[in-house]
mmCIF file of C-alpha atoms in Angstrom:
data_model
loop_
_atom_site.group_PDB
_atom_site.id
_atom_site.type_symbol
_atom_site.label_atom_id
_atom_site.label_comp_id
_atom_site.label_asym_id
_atom_site.label_seq_id
_atom_site.Cartn_x
_atom_site.Cartn_y
_atom_site.Cartn_z
ATOM 1 C CA MET A 1 200.074 187.067 150.983
ATOM 2 C CA ASP A 2 198.056 185.743 148.089
ATOM 3 C CA VAL A 3 195.142 183.324 147.896
ATOM 4 C CA GLU A 4 194.273 181.363 144.811
ATOM 5 C CA ILE A 5 191.106 179.299 145.006
ATOM 6 C CA ILE A 6 191.252 175.899 143.333
ATOM 7 C CA GLU A 7 187.864 174.583 144.377
ATOM 8 C CA LEU A 8 185.041 176.072 146.398
ATOM 9 C CA SER A 9 181.699 174.503 147.221
ATOM 10 C CA ASP A 10 179.268 174.838 150.134
ATOM 11 C CA ASP A 11 181.160 172.611 152.522
ATOM 12 C CA ASN A 12 184.505 172.171 150.815
ATOM 13 C CA ALA A 13 187.328 174.551 149.918
ATOM 14 C CA ARG A 14 190.752 174.043 148.374
ATOM 15 C CA PHE A 15 193.098 176.953 147.867
ATOM 16 C CA VAL A 16 196.741 177.883 147.540
ATOM 17 C CA LEU A 17 198.091 180.274 150.128
ATOM 18 C CA THR A 18 201.350 181.924 149.109
ATOM 19 C CA GLY A 19 203.737 184.348 150.746
ATOM 20 C CA VAL A 20 203.189 183.317 154.376
ATOM 21 C CA ASN A 21 205.326 181.436 156.853
ATOM 22 C CA PRO A 22 204.347 177.988 158.178
ATOM 23 C CA ALA A 23 203.284 179.441 161.552
ATOM 24 C CA ILE A 24 200.482 181.452 159.941
ATOM 25 C CA ALA A 25 199.318 178.500 157.858
ATOM 26 C CA ASN A 26 199.289 176.247 160.900
ATOM 27 C CA GLY A 27 197.563 178.938 162.968
ATOM 28 C CA LEU A 28 194.801 179.126 160.379
ATOM 29 C CA ARG A 29 194.402 175.349 160.390
ATOM 30 C CA LYS A 30 194.259 175.115 164.184
ATOM 31 C CA SER A 31 191.869 178.038 164.367
ATOM 32 C CA MET A 32 189.487 176.292 161.932
ATOM 33 C CA LEU A 33 189.580 173.161 164.050
ATOM 34 C CA SER A 34 189.355 174.545 167.556
ATOM 35 C CA GLU A 35 188.686 178.270 167.808
ATOM 36 C CA VAL A 36 185.673 179.072 165.619
ATOM 37 C CA PRO A 37 182.462 179.267 167.725
ATOM 38 C CA THR A 38 179.992 176.606 166.584
ATOM 39 C CA MET A 39 176.471 175.710 167.669
ATOM 40 C CA ALA A 40 175.902 172.238 169.128
ATOM 41 C CA ILE A 41 173.493 170.604 171.546
ATOM 42 C CA ASP A 42 174.739 171.035 175.116
ATOM 43 C CA TYR A 43 172.205 168.966 177.060
ATOM 44 C CA ILE A 44 168.853 167.271 176.537
ATOM 45 C CA ASN A 45 165.789 166.945 178.756
ATOM 46 C CA ILE A 46 164.228 163.541 178.163
ATOM 47 C CA TYR A 47 160.471 163.342 178.723
ATOM 48 C CA ASP A 48 160.050 159.813 177.419
ATOM 49 C CA ASN A 49 162.396 157.268 175.932
ATOM 50 C CA THR A 50 161.217 153.714 175.328
ATOM 51 C CA SER A 51 163.633 153.189 172.435
ATOM 52 C CA VAL A 52 166.376 150.555 172.512
ATOM 53 C CA LEU A 53 169.058 153.156 173.228
ATOM 54 C CA PHE A 54 169.934 154.446 176.698
ATOM 55 C CA ASP A 55 169.253 158.116 177.453
ATOM 56 C CA GLU A 56 173.003 158.838 177.552
ATOM 57 C CA GLN A 57 173.486 157.247 174.145
ATOM 58 C CA ILE A 58 170.707 159.431 172.704
ATOM 59 C CA GLY A 59 172.432 162.427 174.342
ATOM 60 C CA LEU A 60 175.730 161.612 172.669
ATOM 61 C CA ARG A 61 174.096 161.169 169.269
ATOM 62 C CA MET A 62 172.170 164.436 169.611
ATOM 63 C CA GLY A 63 175.323 166.316 170.604
ATOM 64 C CA LEU A 64 177.157 165.349 167.440
ATOM 65 C CA ILE A 65 174.457 166.629 165.054
ATOM 66 C CA PRO A 66 175.772 169.720 163.237
ATOM 67 C CA ILE A 67 173.592 172.801 163.627
ATOM 68 C CA ILE A 68 173.729 175.877 161.388
ATOM 69 C CA THR A 69 175.578 178.605 163.278
ATOM 70 C CA ASP A 70 174.316 182.177 163.213
ATOM 71 C CA LEU A 71 176.907 184.348 164.936
ATOM 72 C CA ASP A 72 174.817 187.509 164.429
ATOM 73 C CA SER A 73 171.987 186.215 166.627
ATOM 74 C CA TYR A 74 173.881 184.177 169.225
ATOM 75 C CA VAL A 75 176.836 184.781 171.521
ATOM 76 C CA LEU A 76 179.040 182.424 173.506
ATOM 77 C CA SER A 77 177.342 181.651 176.825
ATOM 78 C CA GLU A 78 180.399 182.850 178.805
ATOM 79 C CA ASP A 79 180.197 186.242 177.031
ATOM 80 C CA CYS A 80 176.422 186.613 177.518
ATOM 81 C CA ASP A 81 174.860 189.223 179.817
ATOM 82 C CA CYS A 82 172.794 186.524 181.549
ATOM 83 C CA ASN A 83 175.894 185.152 183.354
ATOM 84 C CA ASP A 84 175.535 181.668 181.871
ATOM 85 C CA GLU A 85 171.993 181.268 183.183
ATOM 86 C CA GLY A 86 170.610 180.684 179.694
ATOM 87 C CA CYS A 87 168.669 183.209 177.625
ATOM 88 C CA THR A 88 167.512 183.519 174.019
ATOM 89 C CA LYS A 89 170.793 185.217 173.065
ATOM 90 C CA CYS A 90 173.047 182.374 174.127
ATOM 91 C CA GLN A 91 170.945 179.259 173.755
ATOM 92 C CA LEU A 92 168.546 177.664 171.317
ATOM 93 C CA THR A 93 165.807 175.191 172.211
ATOM 94 C CA LEU A 94 165.014 172.291 169.922
ATOM 95 C CA THR A 95 162.377 169.608 170.350
ATOM 96 C CA LEU A 96 162.059 166.081 169.070
ATOM 97 C CA SER A 97 158.979 163.936 169.303
ATOM 98 C CA ALA A 98 158.593 160.620 167.508
ATOM 99 C CA GLU A 99 156.542 157.473 167.862
ATOM 100 C CA GLY A 100 157.295 154.139 166.201
ATOM 101 C CA PRO A 101 157.476 152.432 163.856
ATOM 102 C CA VAL A 102 159.767 155.029 162.328
ATOM 103 C CA MET A 103 163.400 155.841 161.725
ATOM 104 C CA VAL A 104 164.156 159.066 163.577
ATOM 105 C CA TYR A 105 166.445 161.420 161.655
ATOM 106 C CA SER A 106 167.967 164.763 162.612
ATOM 107 C CA GLY A 107 165.479 166.368 160.196
ATOM 108 C CA ASP A 108 162.675 165.509 162.673
ATOM 109 C CA ILE A 109 164.136 167.957 165.200
ATOM 110 C CA GLN A 110 162.034 171.115 165.437
ATOM 111 C CA SER A 111 163.861 174.356 166.138
ATOM 112 C CA SER A 112 162.373 177.258 168.089
ATOM 113 C CA ASP A 113 164.295 179.680 165.847
ATOM 114 C CA PRO A 114 163.156 179.521 162.194
ATOM 115 C CA ASN A 115 166.559 180.796 160.979
ATOM 116 C CA VAL A 116 168.593 178.154 162.774
ATOM 117 C CA SER A 117 168.111 174.441 162.211
ATOM 118 C CA VAL A 118 170.127 171.268 161.785
ATOM 119 C CA ALA A 119 172.721 171.415 159.012
ATOM 120 C CA ASP A 120 172.125 167.885 157.776
ATOM 121 C CA GLU A 121 168.643 166.381 157.830
ATOM 122 C CA LYS A 122 169.737 162.802 157.217
ATOM 123 C CA VAL A 123 171.650 161.999 160.395
ATOM 124 C CA PRO A 124 170.042 158.853 161.886
ATOM 125 C CA ILE A 125 169.302 159.053 165.623
ATOM 126 C CA VAL A 126 167.424 155.870 166.509
ATOM 127 C CA GLU A 127 165.071 153.380 164.917
ATOM 128 C CA LEU A 128 161.770 153.080 166.794
ATOM 129 C CA LYS A 129 159.680 149.924 166.636
ATOM 130 C CA GLU A 130 155.958 149.718 167.326
ATOM 131 C CA ARG A 131 154.819 151.409 170.586
ATOM 132 C CA GLN A 132 158.308 152.845 171.189
ATOM 133 C CA LYS A 133 158.460 156.548 171.847
ATOM 134 C CA LEU A 134 161.048 159.286 172.054
ATOM 135 C CA VAL A 135 160.161 162.737 173.365
ATOM 136 C CA LEU A 136 162.856 165.197 174.299
ATOM 137 C CA GLU A 137 163.880 168.825 174.418
ATOM 138 C CA ALA A 138 167.429 169.808 173.500
ATOM 139 C CA VAL A 139 169.319 172.968 174.374
ATOM 140 C CA ALA A 140 172.039 174.083 171.957
ATOM 141 C CA LYS A 141 174.791 176.540 172.796
ATOM 142 C CA LEU A 142 177.816 178.038 171.098
ATOM 143 C CA GLY A 143 181.191 176.591 171.944
ATOM 144 C CA THR A 144 184.648 176.055 170.494
ATOM 145 C CA GLY A 145 186.338 172.870 169.325
ATOM 146 C CA ARG A 146 188.862 173.185 172.152
ATOM 147 C CA LYS A 147 186.049 172.401 174.617
ATOM 148 C CA HIS A 148 184.487 169.427 172.858
ATOM 149 C CA VAL A 149 184.687 167.890 169.387
ATOM 150 C CA LYS A 150 180.961 168.552 168.794
ATOM 151 C CA TYR A 151 181.787 172.286 168.563
ATOM 152 C CA GLN A 152 184.303 171.660 165.792
ATOM 153 C CA ALA A 153 183.115 173.251 162.532
ATOM 154 C CA GLY A 154 186.132 172.305 160.442
ATOM 155 C CA VAL A 155 186.302 168.536 160.136
ATOM 156 C CA ALA A 156 189.044 167.889 157.590
ATOM 157 C CA CYS A 157 191.359 170.890 157.601
ATOM 158 C CA GLY A 158 194.949 170.528 156.560
ATOM 159 C CA TYR A 159 197.659 171.751 154.262
ATOM 160 C CA LYS A 160 200.781 170.645 152.455
ATOM 161 C CA ASN A 161 203.616 172.615 150.948
ATOM 162 C CA VAL A 162 203.477 173.409 147.263
ATOM 163 C CA PRO A 163 205.864 170.968 145.539
ATOM 164 C CA VAL A 164 208.600 172.363 143.312
ATOM 165 C CA ILE A 165 209.720 169.788 140.747
ATOM 166 C CA THR A 166 212.721 170.730 138.625
ATOM 167 C CA PHE A 167 214.532 168.773 135.935
ATOM 168 C CA GLN A 168 218.259 169.236 135.335
ATOM 169 C CA ASP A 169 219.635 169.690 131.819
ATOM 170 C CA THR A 170 221.124 166.208 132.094
ATOM 171 C CA CYS A 171 217.644 164.658 131.867
ATOM 172 C CA ASP A 172 217.539 162.248 128.906
ATOM 173 C CA ALA A 173 213.749 161.748 128.971
ATOM 174 C CA CYS A 174 214.060 158.013 129.596
ATOM 175 C CA GLY A 175 210.505 157.952 130.975
ATOM 176 C CA LYS A 176 211.217 155.975 134.177
ATOM 177 C CA CYS A 177 209.856 158.769 136.355
ATOM 178 C CA VAL A 178 206.757 159.056 134.145
ATOM 179 C CA ASP A 179 205.979 155.367 134.680
ATOM 180 C CA GLU A 180 206.625 155.608 138.421
ATOM 181 C CA CYS A 181 204.474 158.666 139.235
ATOM 182 C CA PRO A 182 201.277 157.438 141.009
ATOM 183 C CA LYS A 183 199.417 160.673 140.222
ATOM 184 C CA GLU A 184 200.427 160.561 136.533
ATOM 185 C CA ILE A 185 201.393 164.223 136.406
ATOM 186 C CA LEU A 186 204.662 163.763 134.486
ATOM 187 C CA ARG A 187 204.706 163.724 130.698
ATOM 188 C CA ILE A 188 207.409 163.330 128.064
ATOM 189 C CA ASP A 189 207.441 166.395 125.859
ATOM 190 C CA GLY A 190 209.937 165.860 123.063
ATOM 191 C CA ASP A 191 213.340 165.428 124.727
ATOM 192 C CA LYS A 192 212.202 166.803 128.079
ATOM 193 C CA VAL A 193 209.891 165.772 130.898
ATOM 194 C CA THR A 194 207.254 168.280 131.963
ATOM 195 C CA VAL A 195 204.907 168.477 134.932
ATOM 196 C CA THR A 196 201.238 168.792 133.977
ATOM 197 C CA ASP A 197 199.787 169.746 137.374
ATOM 198 C CA PRO A 198 202.305 170.288 140.203
ATOM 199 C CA LEU A 199 199.488 170.814 142.754
ATOM 200 C CA LYS A 200 198.485 167.155 142.382
ATOM 201 C CA CYS A 201 201.957 165.968 143.461
ATOM 202 C CA ILE A 202 201.852 164.091 146.778
ATOM 203 C CA LEU A 203 205.585 164.484 147.460
ATOM 204 C CA CYS A 204 206.147 160.712 147.440
ATOM 205 C CA ARG A 205 209.608 161.101 145.848
ATOM 206 C CA LEU A 206 209.180 157.954 143.728
ATOM 207 C CA CYS A 207 210.261 159.902 140.632
ATOM 208 C CA VAL A 208 213.445 161.062 142.383
ATOM 209 C CA ASP A 209 214.276 157.485 143.393
ATOM 210 C CA ALA A 210 213.501 156.158 139.911
ATOM 211 C CA CYS A 211 215.920 158.534 138.187
ATOM 212 C CA ASP A 212 219.305 156.805 137.689
ATOM 213 C CA ILE A 213 221.157 159.996 136.761
ATOM 214 C CA LYS A 214 219.659 162.142 139.569
ATOM 215 C CA ALA A 215 218.199 164.640 137.139
ATOM 216 C CA ILE A 216 215.057 165.363 139.177
ATOM 217 C CA SER A 217 214.928 167.484 142.284
ATOM 218 C CA LEU A 218 211.781 167.689 144.377
ATOM 219 C CA GLU A 219 211.547 170.392 146.981
ATOM 220 C CA GLU A 220 208.839 171.890 149.135
ATOM 221 C CA ASP A 221 208.105 175.587 148.877
ATOM 222 C CA ASP A 222 208.269 176.821 152.488
ATOM 223 C CA SER A 223 206.081 179.836 151.867
ATOM 224 C CA SER A 224 203.281 178.312 149.765
ATOM 225 C CA PHE A 225 200.629 175.947 151.022
ATOM 226 C CA ILE A 226 197.836 173.953 149.443
ATOM 227 C CA PHE A 227 195.003 174.158 151.941
ATOM 228 C CA THR A 228 192.035 171.831 152.208
ATOM 229 C CA ALA A 229 189.139 172.854 154.454
ATOM 230 C CA GLU A 230 185.948 170.938 154.951
ATOM 231 C CA SER A 231 183.044 172.206 157.025
ATOM 232 C CA ASP A 232 180.586 169.972 158.909
ATOM 233 C CA GLY A 233 177.751 172.147 157.596
ATOM 234 C CA SER A 234 177.493 174.625 160.478
ATOM 235 C CA TYR A 235 179.233 177.201 158.270
ATOM 236 C CA PRO A 236 179.718 177.437 154.516
ATOM 237 C CA ALA A 237 183.384 176.559 153.859
ATOM 238 C CA LYS A 238 184.211 180.129 152.818
ATOM 239 C CA GLU A 239 182.763 181.606 156.003
ATOM 240 C CA LEU A 240 184.606 179.057 158.117
ATOM 241 C CA ILE A 241 187.931 180.230 156.718
ATOM 242 C CA VAL A 242 187.021 183.907 157.175
ATOM 243 C CA GLN A 243 185.858 183.238 160.736
ATOM 244 C CA SER A 244 189.065 181.388 161.593
ATOM 245 C CA ALA A 245 191.141 184.302 160.288
ATOM 246 C CA ASP A 246 188.961 186.716 162.310
ATOM 247 C CA THR A 247 189.559 184.653 165.453
ATOM 248 C CA ILE A 248 193.330 184.955 164.959
ATOM 249 C CA ILE A 249 192.976 188.735 164.495
ATOM 250 C CA GLU A 250 190.913 189.000 167.706
ATOM 251 C CA LYS A 251 193.515 187.029 169.634
ATOM 252 C CA ALA A 252 196.358 189.118 168.215
ATOM 253 C CA LYS A 253 194.518 192.288 169.280
ATOM 254 C CA LEU A 254 194.077 190.908 172.773
ATOM 255 C CA LEU A 255 197.777 190.058 172.972
ATOM 256 C CA ASN A 256 198.616 193.571 171.802
ATOM 257 C CA GLU A 257 196.422 195.087 174.504
ATOM 258 C CA ILE A 258 198.064 192.969 177.188
ATOM 259 C CA LEU A 259 201.551 193.903 176.015
ATOM 260 C CA GLU A 260 200.665 197.584 175.914
ATOM 261 C CA SER A 261 199.306 197.477 179.450
ATOM 262 C CA ILE A 262 202.637 196.075 180.700
ATOM 263 C CA GLU A 263 204.734 198.937 179.290
ATOM 264 C CA MET B 1 158.353 151.554 194.720
ATOM 265 C CA ALA B 2 155.822 150.458 192.136
ATOM 266 C CA TYR B 3 156.653 147.679 189.697
ATOM 267 C CA LEU B 4 154.742 146.305 186.740
ATOM 268 C CA CYS B 5 153.858 142.642 186.466
ATOM 269 C CA THR B 6 154.746 141.372 182.993
ATOM 270 C CA ARG B 7 151.875 138.813 182.982
ATOM 271 C CA CYS B 8 148.824 140.595 184.454
ATOM 272 C CA LYS B 9 150.117 144.170 183.793
ATOM 273 C CA HIS B 10 149.083 145.189 187.323
ATOM 274 C CA SER B 11 151.016 147.881 189.092
ATOM 275 C CA VAL B 12 152.300 146.209 192.267
ATOM 276 C CA GLU B 13 153.798 147.547 195.463
ATOM 277 C CA ILE B 14 156.494 145.205 196.696
ATOM 278 C CA ASP B 15 158.145 145.046 200.073
ATOM 279 C CA TYR B 16 160.707 142.395 199.189
ATOM 280 C CA GLU B 17 162.014 142.058 202.745
ATOM 281 C CA VAL B 18 158.605 140.640 203.769
ATOM 282 C CA MET B 19 157.306 138.664 200.798
ATOM 283 C CA GLY B 20 160.000 138.289 198.117
ATOM 284 C CA ILE B 21 159.630 139.133 194.456
ATOM 285 C CA ARG B 22 156.189 137.898 193.415
ATOM 286 C CA CYS B 23 153.072 139.554 192.000
ATOM 287 C CA PRO B 24 150.322 139.467 194.714
ATOM 288 C CA TYR B 25 147.605 139.273 192.017
ATOM 289 C CA CYS B 26 148.790 136.450 189.753
ATOM 290 C CA GLY B 27 151.883 135.043 191.430
ATOM 291 C CA HIS B 28 154.158 135.820 188.480
ATOM 292 C CA ARG B 29 157.770 136.363 189.424
ATOM 293 C CA ILE B 30 158.887 138.693 186.641
ATOM 294 C CA LEU B 31 158.306 142.332 187.459
ATOM 295 C CA ILE B 32 159.676 145.354 185.648
ATOM 296 C CA LYS B 33 160.569 148.731 187.027
ATOM 297 C CA GLU B 34 158.788 151.446 185.098
ATOM 298 C CA ARG B 35 160.423 154.629 183.879
ATOM 299 C CA PRO B 36 159.735 157.459 186.345
ATOM 300 C CA THR B 37 157.581 160.266 184.962
ATOM 301 C CA LEU B 38 160.052 163.002 185.897
ATOM 302 C CA ILE B 39 162.158 164.771 183.260
ATOM 303 C CA LYS B 40 165.721 163.519 183.025
ATOM 304 C CA LYS B 41 168.511 165.885 182.107
ATOM 305 C CA VAL B 42 171.340 164.268 180.134
ATOM 306 C CA GLU B 43 174.529 166.020 179.048
ATOM 307 C CA ALA B 44 175.067 165.685 175.305
ATOM 308 C CA VAL B 45 178.657 164.419 175.546
#
C-alpha cells in the first residue's frame, strides 16, 4: 500500500492510494462518513426565545453546527463510566445569549471548555429584531455519523479509480481526441498523443468514442484510487483520515477477538 | 391560564366557558398566550 498526497489543506485532502483492493478503499470512505466519533450538539435547554423561529427550528440549526472534536478529552457517552447520565468526560456545555437587533452567528456560542469551540464562527443561526431575545444552553456529545448526520465529520468523501490511458502504435495523431477531451489533458507531441495529467481524467470516454481507428484504450486501475476527503471542520482533514483508518483497525481487532473466542 | 391583552398589556385571567374571549379591563378581544417561564428541552435533530 502506498499513499501519494496531491493536495492537503486544513479541511481538504486529495491523495492517491495504490496497492489496495476496492473493499479497503470503500471501507475507508464509509468509515470517514459514518464511523469517526464527532462532537455535535445533542439537545438544547431554551430559557427564552422570542425570535421568529420555533424552538425546534433553533434546535435543528444548533445541532448542525460543527464543533471541534477533542478525542483525548472526551469519550462516547455509551462508553463513559457515568452510564450515560452526563458528566464532564462525555458532554460539553455551551451557552448562547443574544438580544436584538443582531444577527446571531455560531461564533456567539460560548463554550465551557476553552479548548473546544465551534469549528466555524460564521454559521448564521437567527436574525433578531429589536426586543427579540434568545437565551439557551446547549449540550454537545460525541456520536458517529451512523446515528445522525450532524455527527458526520467527513462531508465530501469519495474516490475514483486511477485512469490508465494508452495509445496504440496505430495512432496517427489526428487530434480528434485532443479536441474532444473536456479536461484538456491530451496533447499532440510530434507524431504521438501524450497525456499531460492522467489524474485529471474524469473517465468520460469521449476520446475513445472520437477515435475512428480505435487507437485509444481507457481502463480503470482496480488497485489505485484517487481519494478526495473534505472535513466539516471538526477534524483537520489529515486527522480525519487517520481516525477513520484507526476505526477500521479497532473493528478488525474486535472481529478477531470474537473469532478467537469461538474456536 | 394567564393571557396578555394586546391593547392594554394587562395580564388577564380568562374563564372562557363563562365570559368568552374578552379583556375584562378594556374589552379588547385579542389576547396572546405568553411563553411559560419554565426551561424547555429541545432535541437538536
